[in-house]
C-alpha positions as a printed NumPy array, in Angstrom:
array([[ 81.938, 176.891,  91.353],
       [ 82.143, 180.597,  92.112],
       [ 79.773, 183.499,  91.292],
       [ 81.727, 184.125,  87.876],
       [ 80.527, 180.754,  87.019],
       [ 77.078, 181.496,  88.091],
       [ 76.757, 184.469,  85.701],
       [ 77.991, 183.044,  82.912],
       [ 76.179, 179.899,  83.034],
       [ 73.34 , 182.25 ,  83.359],
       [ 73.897, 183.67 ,  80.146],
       [ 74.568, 179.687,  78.518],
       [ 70.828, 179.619,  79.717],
       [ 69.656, 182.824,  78.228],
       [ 71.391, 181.684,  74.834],
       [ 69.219, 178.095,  75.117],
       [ 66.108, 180.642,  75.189],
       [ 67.053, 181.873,  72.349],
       [ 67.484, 178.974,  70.822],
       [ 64.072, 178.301,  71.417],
       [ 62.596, 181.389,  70.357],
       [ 64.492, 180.406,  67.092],
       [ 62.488, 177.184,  66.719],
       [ 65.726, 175.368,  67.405],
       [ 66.071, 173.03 ,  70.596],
       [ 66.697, 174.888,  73.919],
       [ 70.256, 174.581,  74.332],
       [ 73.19 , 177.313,  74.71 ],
       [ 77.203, 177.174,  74.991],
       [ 79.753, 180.054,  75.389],
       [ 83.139, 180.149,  75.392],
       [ 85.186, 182.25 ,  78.047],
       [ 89.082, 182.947,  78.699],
       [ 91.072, 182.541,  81.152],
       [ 90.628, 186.667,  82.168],
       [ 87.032, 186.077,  82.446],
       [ 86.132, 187.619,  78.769],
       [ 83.129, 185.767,  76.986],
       [ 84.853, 184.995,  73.434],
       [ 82.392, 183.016,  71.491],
       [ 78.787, 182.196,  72.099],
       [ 76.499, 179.817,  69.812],
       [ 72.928, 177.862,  70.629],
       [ 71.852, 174.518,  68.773],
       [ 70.826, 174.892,  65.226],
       [ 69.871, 171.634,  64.389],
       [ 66.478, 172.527,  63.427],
       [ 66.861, 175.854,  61.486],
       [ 70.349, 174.681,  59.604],
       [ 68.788, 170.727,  59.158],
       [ 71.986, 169.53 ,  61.097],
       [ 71.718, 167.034,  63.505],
       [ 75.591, 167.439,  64.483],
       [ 74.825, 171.343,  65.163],
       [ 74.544, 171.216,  68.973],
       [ 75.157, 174.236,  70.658],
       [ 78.579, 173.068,  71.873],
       [ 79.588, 171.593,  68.564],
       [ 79.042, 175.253,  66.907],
       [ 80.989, 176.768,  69.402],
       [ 83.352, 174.477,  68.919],
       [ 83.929, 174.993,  65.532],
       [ 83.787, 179.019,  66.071],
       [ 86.463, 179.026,  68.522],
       [ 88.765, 176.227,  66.597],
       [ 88.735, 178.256,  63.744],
       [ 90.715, 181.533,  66.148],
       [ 92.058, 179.65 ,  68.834],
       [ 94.907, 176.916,  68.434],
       [ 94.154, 174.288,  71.545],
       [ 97.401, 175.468,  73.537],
       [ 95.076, 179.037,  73.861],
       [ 92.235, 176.822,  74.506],
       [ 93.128, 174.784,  77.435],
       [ 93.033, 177.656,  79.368],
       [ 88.751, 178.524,  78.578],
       [ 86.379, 177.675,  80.148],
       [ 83.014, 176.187,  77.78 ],
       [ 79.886, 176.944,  79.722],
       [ 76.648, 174.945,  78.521],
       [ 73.538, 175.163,  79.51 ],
       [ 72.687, 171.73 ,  79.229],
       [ 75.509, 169.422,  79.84 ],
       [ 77.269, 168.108,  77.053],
       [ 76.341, 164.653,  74.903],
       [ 79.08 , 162.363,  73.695],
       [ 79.239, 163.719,  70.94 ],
       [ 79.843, 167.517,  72.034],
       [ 82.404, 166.086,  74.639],
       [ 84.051, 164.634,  72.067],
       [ 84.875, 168.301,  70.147],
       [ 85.245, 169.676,  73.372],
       [ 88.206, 166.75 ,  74.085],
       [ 89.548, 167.596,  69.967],
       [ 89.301, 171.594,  70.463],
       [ 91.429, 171.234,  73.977],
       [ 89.299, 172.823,  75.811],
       [ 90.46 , 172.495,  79.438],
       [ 87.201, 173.569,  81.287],
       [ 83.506, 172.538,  81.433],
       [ 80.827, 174.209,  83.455],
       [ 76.791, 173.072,  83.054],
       [ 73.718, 173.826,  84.422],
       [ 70.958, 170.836,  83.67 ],
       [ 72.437, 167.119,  84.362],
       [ 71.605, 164.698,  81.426],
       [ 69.419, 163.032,  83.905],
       [ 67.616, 166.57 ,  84.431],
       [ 66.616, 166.674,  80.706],
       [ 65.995, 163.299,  80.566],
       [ 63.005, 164.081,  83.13 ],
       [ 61.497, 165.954,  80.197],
       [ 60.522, 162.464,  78.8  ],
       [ 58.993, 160.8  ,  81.77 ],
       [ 61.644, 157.849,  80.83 ],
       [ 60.129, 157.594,  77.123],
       [ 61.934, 154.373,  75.618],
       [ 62.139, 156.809,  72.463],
       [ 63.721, 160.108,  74.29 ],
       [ 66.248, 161.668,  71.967],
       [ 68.335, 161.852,  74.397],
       [ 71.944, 159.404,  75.387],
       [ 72.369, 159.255,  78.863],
       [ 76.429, 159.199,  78.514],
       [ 76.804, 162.683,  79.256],
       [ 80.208, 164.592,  79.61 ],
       [ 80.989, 163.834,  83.72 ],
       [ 81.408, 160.169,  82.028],
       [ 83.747, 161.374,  79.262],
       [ 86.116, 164.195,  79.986],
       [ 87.955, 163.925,  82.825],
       [ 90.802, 164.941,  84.611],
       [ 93.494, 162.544,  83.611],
       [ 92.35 , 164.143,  80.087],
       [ 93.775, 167.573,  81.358],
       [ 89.507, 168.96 ,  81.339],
       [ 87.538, 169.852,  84.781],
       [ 84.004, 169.342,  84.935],
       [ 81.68 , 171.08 ,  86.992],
       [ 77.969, 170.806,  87.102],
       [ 75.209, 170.382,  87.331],
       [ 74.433, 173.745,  88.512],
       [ 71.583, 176.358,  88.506],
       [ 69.354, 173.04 ,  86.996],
       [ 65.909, 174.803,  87.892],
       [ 66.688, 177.799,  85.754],
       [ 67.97 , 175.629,  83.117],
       [ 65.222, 173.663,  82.911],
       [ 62.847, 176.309,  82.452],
       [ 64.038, 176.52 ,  78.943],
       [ 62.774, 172.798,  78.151],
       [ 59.389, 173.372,  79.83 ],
       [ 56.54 , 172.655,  77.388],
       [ 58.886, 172.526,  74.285],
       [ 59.523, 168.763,  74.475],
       [ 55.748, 167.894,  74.507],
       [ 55.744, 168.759,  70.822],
       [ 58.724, 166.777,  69.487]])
């Protein structure tokens, strides 16, 4: 992790705040190239577009499929501010994405629900799933205190 990852994950977490602000869950994802170049950024929707597959990775996904053939893509790096569910790591794995980089753990935002039998949450998160036999690097967590500022108080209500 370098300080290029640091910034950008920084702006994954400012995206999650705006999530928020947009009465969606507080989560953020952008997309970067291999020159360092943010290409794509989207935050969950799941709330405001009544999707429960629209996580922010999942819409990035689908933004930067739709311009980027996965030869192009192996070469980005996806920075989340949350890191990614099965689900997410599973377009991230389609897409050919060859890089992840995360801030809060899945065990970070699972602290959010004090172990709740009902938290919304899976604990197979993407350090379980992508690996790098599959051609992806994962790093994270990372900057987990700032990232978790996002999630503080909003959870209480859902």
């Amino acid at each position: 992790m370098n300080q290029q990852d640091e910034t950008h994950l920084r702006r994954a977490i400012r995206v999650s705040q705006d999530a928020r602000h947009h009465g969606n869950h507080p989560f953020g994802a952008i997309l970067v190239d291999s020159a360092g170049g943010v290409v794509a950024e989207a935050e969950n929707t799941v709330v405001t577009d009544q999707d429960v597959t629209a996580h922010a990775e999942t819409n990035l996904v689908r933004i930067a499929a739709k311009i980027h053939p996965p030869a192009e893509l192996a070469s980005h790096t996806l920075y989340s501010s949350c890191e990614p569910c099965a689900m997410c790591s599973g377009a991230i794995f389609w897409a050919g994405i060859g890089r992840v980089v995360f801030a809060l753990s899945v065990e970070g935002l699972l602290s959010f629900f004090d172990n709740r039998p009902d938290a919304p949450i899976h604990q197979i998160g993407s350090r379980r799933l992508l690996t790098a036999q599959d051609g992806i690097e994962v790093l994270g967590p990372a900057l987990e205190k700032e990232a978790a500022a996002a999630h503080t108080g909003f959870w209480d209500r859902n």
